[in-house]
Amino acid sequence: MLSQYYPYECAESVFRIDTEKLLARGIRAMIFDIDNTLVHHGDDATPEIEAYFAALRETGMKALLLSNNDAPRCERFIRNMPWLPYVCDADKPDPKGYRRAAELLGVSPAETVVVGDQIFTDILGANRSGMASILVHFIRLPEETHIGKRRYLEYVILFLRRLQKKYCGRLGDILTNERD
Ligand SMILES: [Mg+2]
């Protein structure tokens, strides 16, 4: 079934996701991929991202980082956000890590949304775990012109998803009105 690859929503970046609207829909936790979702692969958290998580925390939304990367990478990312929990070596799209994340946050899959840049890991795992998901445009540097084969497959999947309206916008209106 192709639908297991379909995200609930697509957004240009995490900054386009309206947390208050998610909370109003009963979403209590957000699980984030790190690399190419929050920062360029391997980069430290930027001041903008640190401000984003500080603001998120203020809203009462629970947050957790779910990464296929190792503990030193996650530790480096949360250096200035030691309160932010993470699950490393998550082996996405295996649902195991997603379940562990929900358990740590004390939420059910139905109350959780996964935010990531890859359909074949982040989104597939969310669907397998019964969690909603938001696909963000992957962060890349201006000089990066090469796109991997999997990205082309993602474009095909997103094209097919658009033809099946019931899979689009499944969270309702949850994006911010202003563009970044
Ligand atoms: Mg990623």
Coordinates of N, CA, C and O and ligand atoms in Angstrom, one line a residue:
M1 N 0.8 -1.2 0.0 CA 0.0 0.0 0.0 C 0.9 1.3 0.0 O 1.7 1.5 0.9
L2 N 0.6 2.1 -1.0 CA 1.4 3.3 -1.1 C 1.1 4.3 0.0 O 1.9 5.1 0.4
S3 N -0.1 4.2 0.6 CA -0.5 5.1 1.6 C 0.3 5.1 2.8 O 0.4 6.1 3.6
Q4 N 1.1 4.0 3.1 CA 1.9 4.0 4.2 C 3.1 5.0 4.1 O 3.8 5.2 5.0
Y5 N 3.3 5.5 2.9 CA 4.4 6.4 2.6 C 3.9 7.9 2.6 O 4.6 8.8 2.5
Y6 N 2.6 8.0 2.8 CA 2.0 9.4 2.7 C 2.0 10.1 4.0 O 1.5 9.6 5.0
P7 N 2.6 11.3 4.0 CA 2.5 12.1 5.2 C 1.1 12.7 5.4 O 0.3 12.8 4.4
Y8 N 0.7 13.1 6.6 CA -0.6 13.8 6.8 C -0.5 15.2 6.2 O -1.6 15.7 5.8
E9 N 0.6 15.8 6.3 CA 0.7 17.2 5.9 C 2.2 17.5 5.4 O 3.1 16.7 5.7
C10 N 2.3 18.5 4.5 CA 3.7 18.9 4.1 C 3.9 20.3 4.5 O 2.9 21.1 4.4
A11 N 5.1 20.7 4.9 CA 5.4 22.1 5.3 C 6.8 22.5 4.8 O 7.6 21.6 4.6
E12 N 7.0 23.7 4.5 CA 8.3 24.2 4.0 C 9.3 23.9 5.1 O 10.5 23.6 4.8
S13 N 9.0 24.2 6.4 CA 9.9 24.0 7.5 C 9.1 23.9 8.8 O 7.9 24.1 8.8
V14 N 9.8 23.6 9.8 CA 9.1 23.4 11.1 C 8.5 24.8 11.5 O 7.5 24.8 12.3
F15 N 9.1 25.9 11.0 CA 8.6 27.2 11.4 C 7.2 27.5 10.8 O 6.5 28.4 11.2
R16 N 6.8 26.7 9.9 CA 5.4 26.8 9.3 C 4.3 26.1 10.0 O 3.2 26.1 9.7
I17 N 4.8 25.3 11.0 CA 3.8 24.5 11.7 C 3.2 25.3 12.9 O 4.0 25.8 13.7
D18 N 1.9 25.4 13.0 CA 1.3 26.2 14.1 C 1.0 25.3 15.3 O 0.1 24.5 15.2
T19 N 1.8 25.4 16.3 CA 1.7 24.5 17.5 C 0.3 24.7 18.2 O -0.3 23.7 18.6
E20 N -0.1 25.9 18.2 CA -1.4 26.1 18.9 C -2.6 25.4 18.2 O -3.4 24.8 18.8
K21 N -2.5 25.4 16.9 CA -3.5 24.7 16.1 C -3.4 23.2 16.3 O -4.4 22.5 16.4
L22 N -2.2 22.7 16.4 CA -2.0 21.2 16.7 C -2.6 20.9 18.1 O -3.3 19.9 18.3
L23 N -2.3 21.7 19.1 CA -2.8 21.5 20.4 C -4.3 21.5 20.4 O -5.0 20.7 21.1
A24 N -4.9 22.4 19.7 CA -6.4 22.5 19.6 C -7.0 21.3 19.0 O -8.1 20.9 19.2
R25 N -6.2 20.5 18.2 CA -6.6 19.3 17.6 C -6.4 18.0 18.4 O -6.5 16.9 17.9
G26 N -5.9 18.3 19.6 CA -5.6 17.1 20.5 C -4.2 16.5 20.4 O -4.0 15.5 21.0
I27 N -3.4 17.2 19.6 CA -2.0 16.7 19.6 C -1.2 17.3 20.8 O -1.3 18.5 21.0
R28 N -0.6 16.4 21.5 CA 0.1 16.8 22.8 C 1.6 16.7 22.7 O 2.3 17.1 23.6
A29 N 2.1 16.0 21.6 CA 3.5 15.8 21.5 C 4.0 15.8 20.1 O 3.3 15.4 19.2
M30 N 5.2 16.3 19.9 CA 5.8 16.4 18.6 C 7.2 15.6 18.7 O 8.0 15.9 19.6
I31 N 7.3 14.7 17.7 CA 8.6 14.0 17.7 C 9.4 14.5 16.4 O 8.8 14.5 15.3
F32 N 10.6 14.9 16.6 CA 11.3 15.5 15.5 C 12.5 14.7 15.1 O 13.3 14.2 15.9
D33 N 12.7 14.6 13.8 CA 14.0 14.2 13.2 C 14.9 15.3 13.4 O 14.5 16.5 13.4
I34 N 16.2 15.1 13.4 CA 17.2 16.2 13.5 C 17.8 16.6 12.2 O 17.5 17.7 11.7
D35 N 18.5 15.7 11.6 CA 19.3 16.0 10.4 C 18.5 16.3 9.2 O 17.7 15.5 8.7
N36 N 18.7 17.4 8.6 CA 18.0 18.0 7.4 C 16.6 18.3 7.7 O 15.8 18.7 6.8
T37 N 16.1 18.2 8.9 CA 14.8 18.6 9.3 C 14.9 19.9 10.1 O 14.3 20.9 9.8
L38 N 15.8 19.8 11.1 CA 15.9 21.0 12.0 C 17.2 21.8 11.6 O 17.2 23.1 11.7
V39 N 18.2 21.1 11.2 CA 19.5 21.8 10.8 C 20.0 21.0 9.6 O 19.6 19.8 9.4
H40 N 21.0 21.5 8.9 CA 21.7 20.8 7.9 C 22.4 19.6 8.5 O 22.9 19.7 9.7
H41 N 22.5 18.5 7.8 CA 23.0 17.3 8.3 C 24.3 17.5 9.2 O 25.3 18.0 8.6
G42 N 24.3 17.1 10.4 CA 25.5 17.1 11.3 C 25.7 18.4 12.0 O 26.6 18.5 12.8
D43 N 24.9 19.5 11.6 CA 25.2 20.8 12.2 C 24.7 20.9 13.7 O 23.8 20.1 14.1
D44 N 25.3 21.8 14.4 CA 24.8 22.1 15.7 C 23.4 22.8 15.6 O 23.1 23.4 14.6
A45 N 22.7 22.9 16.7 CA 21.4 23.6 16.7 C 21.7 25.1 16.5 O 22.7 25.6 17.1
T46 N 20.9 25.8 15.7 CA 21.1 27.2 15.5 C 20.4 28.0 16.6 O 19.5 27.4 17.2
P47 N 20.7 29.3 16.8 CA 19.9 30.1 17.7 C 18.4 30.1 17.4 O 17.6 30.1 18.3
E48 N 18.1 30.0 16.1 CA 16.6 30.0 15.6 C 16.0 28.7 16.1 O 14.8 28.8 16.6
I49 N 16.7 27.6 16.0 CA 16.1 26.3 16.4 C 16.0 26.3 17.9 O 15.0 25.8 18.5
E50 N 17.0 26.8 18.6 CA 16.9 26.8 20.1 C 15.7 27.7 20.5 O 15.0 27.3 21.5
A51 N 15.5 28.8 19.9 CA 14.4 29.7 20.2 C 13.1 29.0 19.9 O 12.1 29.1 20.6
Y52 N 13.1 28.2 18.8 CA 11.9 27.5 18.4 C 11.5 26.5 19.5 O 10.3 26.4 19.9
F53 N 12.4 25.7 20.0 CA 12.1 24.7 21.1 C 11.8 25.4 22.4 O 10.9 24.9 23.1
A54 N 12.4 26.5 22.7 CA 12.0 27.3 23.9 C 10.6 27.7 23.8 O 9.8 27.6 24.8
A55 N 10.2 28.2 22.6 CA 8.8 28.7 22.5 C 7.8 27.6 22.5 O 6.7 27.7 23.1
L56 N 8.2 26.4 21.9 CA 7.4 25.2 21.9 C 7.1 24.8 23.3 O 6.0 24.4 23.7
R57 N 8.1 24.8 24.1 CA 8.0 24.4 25.5 C 7.0 25.2 26.3 O 6.2 24.7 27.1
E58 N 7.0 26.5 26.0 CA 6.1 27.5 26.6 C 4.6 27.1 26.3 O 3.8 27.4 27.1
T59 N 4.4 26.6 25.1 CA 3.0 26.3 24.8 C 2.5 25.0 25.5 O 1.3 24.8 25.5
G60 N 3.4 24.3 26.1 CA 2.9 23.0 26.8 C 3.0 21.8 25.9 O 2.7 20.7 26.3
M61 N 3.4 22.0 24.6 CA 3.6 20.9 23.7 C 4.8 20.1 24.1 O 5.8 20.7 24.4
K62 N 4.7 18.8 24.2 CA 5.8 17.9 24.6 C 6.6 17.7 23.3 O 6.1 17.7 22.2
A63 N 7.9 17.6 23.5 CA 8.8 17.4 22.3 C 9.9 16.4 22.6 O 10.3 16.2 23.7
L64 N 10.3 15.7 21.5 CA 11.4 14.7 21.6 C 12.1 14.6 20.3 O 11.4 14.7 19.3
L65 N 13.4 14.3 20.3 CA 14.1 14.1 19.1 C 14.3 12.6 18.9 O 14.6 11.9 19.8
L66 N 14.0 12.2 17.7 CA 14.1 10.8 17.3 C 15.1 10.7 16.2 O 14.8 11.1 15.1
S67 N 16.2 10.1 16.4 CA 17.3 10.1 15.4 C 17.9 8.8 15.2 O 18.1 8.0 16.1
N68 N 18.2 8.5 13.9 CA 19.0 7.3 13.6 C 20.4 7.5 13.9 O 21.2 6.6 13.8
N69 N 20.8 8.7 14.2 CA 22.2 9.0 14.6 C 22.5 8.6 16.0 O 21.6 8.2 16.7
D70 N 23.8 8.7 16.4 CA 24.2 8.2 17.7 C 24.0 9.2 18.8 O 23.7 10.4 18.6
A71 N 24.3 8.8 20.1 CA 24.1 9.6 21.2 C 25.0 10.9 21.2 O 24.5 12.0 21.5
P72 N 26.3 10.8 20.8 CA 27.1 12.0 20.8 C 26.5 13.1 19.9 O 26.6 14.3 20.2
R73 N 26.0 12.6 18.7 CA 25.3 13.6 17.8 C 24.1 14.3 18.5 O 24.0 15.5 18.4
C74 N 23.3 13.5 19.2 CA 22.1 14.1 19.8 C 22.5 15.0 21.0 O 22.0 16.1 21.2
E75 N 23.5 14.5 21.8 CA 24.0 15.3 22.9 C 24.5 16.7 22.4 O 24.3 17.7 23.1
R76 N 25.3 16.6 21.3 CA 25.8 17.9 20.8 C 24.7 18.8 20.4 O 24.7 20.0 20.6
F77 N 23.6 18.2 19.8 CA 22.5 19.1 19.3 C 21.8 19.7 20.5 O 21.3 20.9 20.4
I78 N 21.6 19.0 21.6 CA 20.9 19.6 22.7 C 21.7 20.3 23.8 O 21.3 20.6 24.9
R79 N 23.0 20.6 23.4 CA 23.9 21.2 24.3 C 23.3 22.3 25.1 O 23.4 22.5 26.3
N80 N 22.6 23.2 24.4 CA 21.9 24.4 25.1 C 20.5 24.1 25.4 O 19.7 25.0 25.9
M81 N 20.0 22.8 25.2 CA 18.6 22.5 25.5 C 18.6 21.2 26.3 O 18.0 20.2 25.8
P82 N 19.3 21.1 27.4 CA 19.4 19.8 28.1 C 18.1 19.2 28.6 O 18.1 18.0 28.9
W83 N 17.0 20.0 28.6 CA 15.7 19.5 29.0 C 15.0 18.7 27.8 O 14.0 18.1 28.0
L84 N 15.6 18.8 26.6 CA 14.9 18.2 25.5 C 15.3 16.7 25.4 O 16.5 16.4 25.1
P85 N 14.3 15.8 25.6 CA 14.7 14.3 25.5 C 14.9 13.9 24.1 O 14.4 14.5 23.1
Y86 N 15.7 12.8 24.0 CA 15.9 12.2 22.6 C 16.0 10.7 22.7 O 16.3 10.1 23.8
V87 N 15.7 10.0 21.6 CA 15.9 8.6 21.4 C 16.9 8.5 20.2 O 16.6 9.0 19.1
C88 N 18.1 8.0 20.5 CA 19.1 7.9 19.4 C 19.1 6.5 18.9 O 18.5 5.6 19.4
D89 N 19.9 6.3 17.8 CA 20.0 4.9 17.2 C 18.6 4.3 17.0 O 18.4 3.2 17.4
A90 N 17.7 5.1 16.6 CA 16.3 4.8 16.6 C 15.9 3.7 15.6 O 14.8 3.1 15.7
D91 N 16.7 3.5 14.5 CA 16.5 2.5 13.5 C 15.1 2.8 12.8 O 14.4 1.9 12.5
K92 N 14.8 4.1 12.6 CA 13.6 4.4 11.8 C 13.7 3.7 10.4 O 14.8 3.7 9.9
P93 N 12.7 3.2 9.8 CA 11.3 3.3 10.2 C 10.8 2.3 11.2 O 9.6 2.1 11.2
D94 N 11.6 1.6 11.8 CA 11.1 0.6 12.8 C 10.3 1.3 13.9 O 10.7 2.3 14.5
P95 N 9.0 0.8 14.1 CA 8.2 1.5 15.1 C 8.7 1.5 16.6 O 8.2 2.3 17.4
K96 N 9.6 0.6 16.8 CA 10.2 0.5 18.2 C 10.6 1.8 18.8 O 10.1 2.1 19.9
G97 N 11.3 2.6 18.1 CA 11.8 3.9 18.6 C 10.7 4.9 18.8 O 10.7 5.7 19.8
Y98 N 9.7 4.8 17.9 CA 8.5 5.7 18.0 C 7.7 5.4 19.3 O 7.2 6.2 20.0
R99 N 7.6 4.0 19.5 CA 6.8 3.6 20.7 C 7.6 4.0 22.0 O 7.0 4.5 22.9
R100 N 8.9 3.9 22.0 CA 9.7 4.3 23.1 C 9.5 5.8 23.3 O 9.4 6.3 24.5
A101 N 9.5 6.6 22.3 CA 9.4 8.0 22.4 C 8.0 8.4 23.0 O 8.0 9.2 23.9
A102 N 6.9 7.7 22.6 CA 5.6 8.0 23.1 C 5.6 7.7 24.6 O 5.0 8.4 25.4
E103 N 6.2 6.6 24.9 CA 6.3 6.1 26.3 C 7.0 7.1 27.2 O 6.5 7.5 28.2
L104 N 8.1 7.6 26.7 CA 8.9 8.6 27.5 C 8.1 9.9 27.7 O 8.2 10.5 28.7
L105 N 7.3 10.2 26.7 CA 6.5 11.5 26.8 C 5.2 11.3 27.5 O 4.5 12.2 27.8
G106 N 4.8 10.0 27.7 CA 3.5 9.7 28.3 C 2.3 10.1 27.5 O 1.3 10.6 28.0
V107 N 2.4 9.9 26.2 CA 1.3 10.2 25.3 C 1.0 8.9 24.4 O 1.8 8.0 24.3
S108 N -0.2 8.9 23.8 CA -0.6 7.8 23.0 C -0.2 8.2 21.5 O 0.0 9.4 21.2
P109 N 0.0 7.2 20.6 CA 0.3 7.5 19.2 C -0.7 8.5 18.6 O -0.3 9.4 17.8
A110 N -2.0 8.4 19.0 CA -3.0 9.3 18.4 C -2.8 10.8 18.8 O -3.4 11.7 18.2
E111 N -2.0 11.0 19.9 CA -1.8 12.4 20.4 C -0.5 12.9 19.9 O 0.0 14.0 20.4
T112 N 0.2 12.2 19.0 CA 1.6 12.5 18.6 C 1.7 12.8 17.1 O 1.0 12.1 16.3
V113 N 2.5 13.8 16.8 CA 2.8 14.0 15.4 C 4.3 13.9 15.2 O 5.1 14.4 16.0
V114 N 4.7 13.3 14.1 CA 6.1 13.2 13.8 C 6.5 14.2 12.7 O 5.8 14.3 11.7
V115 N 7.6 14.8 12.9 CA 8.1 15.8 11.9 C 9.4 15.4 11.3 O 10.4 15.2 12.1
G116 N 9.5 15.2 10.0 CA 10.8 14.8 9.5 C 10.9 15.1 8.0 O 9.9 15.5 7.4
D117 N 12.1 14.9 7.4 CA 12.3 15.3 6.0 C 12.4 14.0 5.1 O 12.5 14.2 3.9
Q118 N 12.2 12.8 5.7 CA 12.4 11.7 4.8 C 11.1 10.7 4.8 O 10.8 10.3 5.9
I119 N 10.6 10.5 3.7 CA 9.4 9.6 3.6 C 9.7 8.2 4.0 O 9.0 7.5 4.8
F120 N 10.9 7.7 3.6 CA 11.2 6.3 3.8 C 11.7 5.9 5.2 O 11.9 4.8 5.6
T121 N 11.9 6.9 6.0 CA 12.3 6.7 7.4 C 11.2 7.3 8.3 O 10.4 6.7 8.9
D122 N 11.3 8.7 8.4 CA 10.4 9.4 9.3 C 8.9 9.1 9.1 O 8.2 8.8 10.1
I123 N 8.5 9.3 7.9 CA 7.0 9.2 7.6 C 6.5 7.7 7.7 O 5.5 7.4 8.3
L124 N 7.3 6.9 7.0 CA 6.9 5.4 7.0 C 6.8 4.9 8.5 O 5.8 4.2 8.8
G125 N 7.8 5.3 9.3 CA 7.7 4.8 10.7 C 6.6 5.4 11.5 O 6.0 4.7 12.3
A126 N 6.2 6.6 11.2 CA 5.1 7.3 11.8 C 3.8 6.5 11.5 O 3.0 6.2 12.3
N127 N 3.6 6.2 10.2 CA 2.4 5.5 9.8 C 2.4 4.1 10.4 O 1.3 3.7 10.8
R128 N 3.5 3.5 10.4 CA 3.5 2.1 11.0 C 3.2 2.2 12.5 O 2.8 1.2 13.1
S129 N 3.4 3.3 13.1 CA 3.2 3.5 14.6 C 1.9 4.1 14.9 O 1.6 4.4 16.1
G130 N 1.1 4.4 13.9 CA -0.2 5.0 14.2 C -0.1 6.5 14.6 O -1.0 7.0 15.3
M131 N 0.9 7.1 14.1 CA 1.1 8.6 14.5 C 0.9 9.4 13.2 O 1.3 9.0 12.1
A132 N 0.4 10.6 13.4 CA 0.3 11.6 12.3 C 1.7 12.0 11.9 O 2.7 11.9 12.7
S133 N 1.9 12.6 10.8 CA 3.2 13.1 10.4 C 3.2 14.3 9.5 O 2.2 14.5 8.8
I134 N 4.2 15.1 9.6 CA 4.4 16.3 8.7 C 5.8 16.2 8.1 O 6.8 16.1 8.7
L135 N 5.7 16.2 6.7 CA 7.0 16.1 6.0 C 7.4 17.6 5.7 O 6.7 18.4 5.2
V136 N 8.7 17.9 6.1 CA 9.2 19.2 5.8 C 10.2 19.1 4.7 O 10.8 18.1 4.5
H137 N 10.4 20.2 4.0 CA 11.4 20.2 2.9 C 12.8 20.0 3.5 O 13.1 20.6 4.6
F138 N 13.6 19.1 3.0 CA 14.9 18.8 3.6 C 15.8 20.0 3.4 O 15.8 20.7 2.4
I139 N 16.5 20.3 4.5 CA 17.5 21.4 4.5 C 18.7 21.1 3.7 O 19.3 20.1 3.9
R140 N 19.0 21.9 2.7 CA 20.3 21.6 2.0 C 21.0 23.0 1.7 O 20.3 24.0 1.6
L141 N 22.3 22.9 1.5 CA 23.1 24.1 1.3 C 22.9 24.5 -0.2 O 22.7 23.6 -1.1
P142 N 23.1 25.8 -0.5 CA 22.9 26.2 -1.9 C 23.8 25.5 -2.9 O 23.4 25.3 -4.0
E143 N 25.0 25.1 -2.4 CA 25.9 24.5 -3.3 C 25.6 23.0 -3.6 O 26.2 22.3 -4.4
E144 N 24.6 22.5 -2.8 CA 24.3 21.1 -3.0 C 23.3 20.9 -4.1 O 22.1 21.1 -3.9
T145 N 23.8 20.5 -5.3 CA 22.9 20.4 -6.4 C 22.4 19.0 -6.7 O 21.4 18.7 -7.3
H146 N 23.3 18.0 -6.1 CA 22.9 16.6 -6.4 C 21.8 16.2 -5.4 O 21.8 16.5 -4.2
I147 N 20.8 15.5 -5.9 CA 19.8 15.0 -5.1 C 19.8 13.5 -5.3 O 19.8 12.9 -6.4
G148 N 19.7 12.8 -4.2 CA 19.8 11.3 -4.2 C 18.6 10.7 -4.9 O 17.5 11.3 -5.0
K149 N 18.7 9.4 -5.3 CA 17.7 8.7 -6.0 C 16.4 8.6 -5.2 O 15.3 8.7 -5.7
R150 N 16.6 8.5 -3.8 CA 15.4 8.4 -3.0 C 14.5 9.6 -3.0 O 13.3 9.6 -2.8
R151 N 15.2 10.8 -3.2 CA 14.4 12.0 -3.2 C 13.5 12.1 -4.4 O 12.4 12.6 -4.4
Y152 N 14.0 11.5 -5.6 CA 13.1 11.5 -6.8 C 11.9 10.6 -6.5 O 10.8 10.9 -6.9
L153 N 12.2 9.5 -5.8 CA 11.1 8.6 -5.5 C 10.1 9.3 -4.6 O 8.9 9.1 -4.7
E154 N 10.6 10.1 -3.7 CA 9.7 10.8 -2.8 C 8.8 11.8 -3.6 O 7.6 11.9 -3.3
Y155 N 9.4 12.4 -4.6 CA 8.6 13.3 -5.4 C 7.4 12.6 -6.1 O 6.3 13.1 -6.2
V156 N 7.7 11.3 -6.6 CA 6.7 10.5 -7.2 C 5.6 10.2 -6.2 O 4.4 10.3 -6.5
I157 N 6.0 9.8 -5.0 CA 5.0 9.4 -4.0 C 4.2 10.6 -3.6 O 2.9 10.5 -3.5
L158 N 4.8 11.8 -3.5 CA 4.0 13.0 -3.1 C 3.1 13.4 -4.3 O 2.0 13.9 -4.0
F159 N 3.5 13.2 -5.5 CA 2.6 13.4 -6.6 C 1.4 12.5 -6.6 O 0.3 13.0 -6.7
L160 N 1.6 11.3 -6.3 CA 0.5 10.3 -6.3 C -0.4 10.6 -5.1 O -1.6 10.5 -5.2
R161 N 0.2 11.1 -4.0 CA -0.6 11.4 -2.8 C -1.6 12.6 -3.2 O -2.7 12.6 -2.7
R162 N -1.1 13.5 -3.9 CA -1.9 14.7 -4.3 C -3.1 14.3 -5.1 O -4.1 14.9 -5.1
L163 N -3.0 13.1 -5.8 CA -4.2 12.6 -6.6 C -5.2 12.0 -5.7 O -6.4 11.8 -6.2
Q164 N -4.8 11.6 -4.5 CA -5.8 11.0 -3.6 C -6.1 11.9 -2.4 O -5.5 11.9 -1.4
K165 N -7.0 12.8 -2.7 CA -7.3 13.9 -1.8 C -7.5 13.5 -0.3 O -7.1 14.3 0.6
K166 N -8.0 12.3 -0.1 CA -8.3 12.0 1.3 C -7.1 11.9 2.2 O -7.1 11.9 3.4
Y167 N -5.9 11.7 1.5 CA -4.7 11.6 2.3 C -4.0 13.0 2.5 O -3.0 13.1 3.2
C168 N -4.5 14.0 1.9 CA -3.9 15.3 2.0 C -4.6 16.1 3.2 O -5.8 16.0 3.4
G169 N -3.8 16.9 3.9 CA -4.4 17.8 4.9 C -5.1 17.0 6.0 O -6.2 17.5 6.5
R170 N -4.7 15.8 6.4 CA -5.5 15.0 7.3 C -5.5 15.6 8.7 O -6.2 15.2 9.6
L171 N -4.6 16.6 9.0 CA -4.6 17.2 10.3 C -5.5 18.5 10.3 O -5.6 19.2 11.3
G172 N -6.0 18.8 9.1 CA -6.8 20.1 9.0 C -5.8 21.2 8.8 O -4.7 21.0 8.4
D173 N -6.3 22.4 9.1 CA -5.5 23.6 9.0 C -4.5 23.8 10.1 O -4.9 24.3 11.2
I174 N -3.3 23.4 9.9 CA -2.4 23.4 11.1 C -1.1 24.2 10.7 O -0.1 24.1 11.4
L175 N -1.1 24.9 9.5 CA 0.1 25.6 9.2 C -0.1 27.1 9.5 O -1.3 27.6 9.6
T176 N 1.0 27.8 9.8 CA 0.9 29.2 10.1 C 0.5 30.0 8.8 O 0.8 29.5 7.7
N177 N 0.0 31.1 9.0 CA -0.4 31.9 7.8 C 0.7 32.6 7.1 O 0.8 32.8 5.9
E178 N 1.7 33.0 8.0 CA 2.8 33.8 7.4 C 3.9 32.8 6.8 O 4.0 31.7 7.3
R179 N 4.5 33.2 5.7 CA 5.5 32.4 5.1 C 6.9 32.7 5.7 O 7.1 33.8 6.2
D180 N 7.8 31.7 5.6 CA 9.1 32.1 6.1 C 10.1 32.4 5.0 O 9.7 32.7 3.9
Ligands
MG1 MG 16.5 13.6 8.3

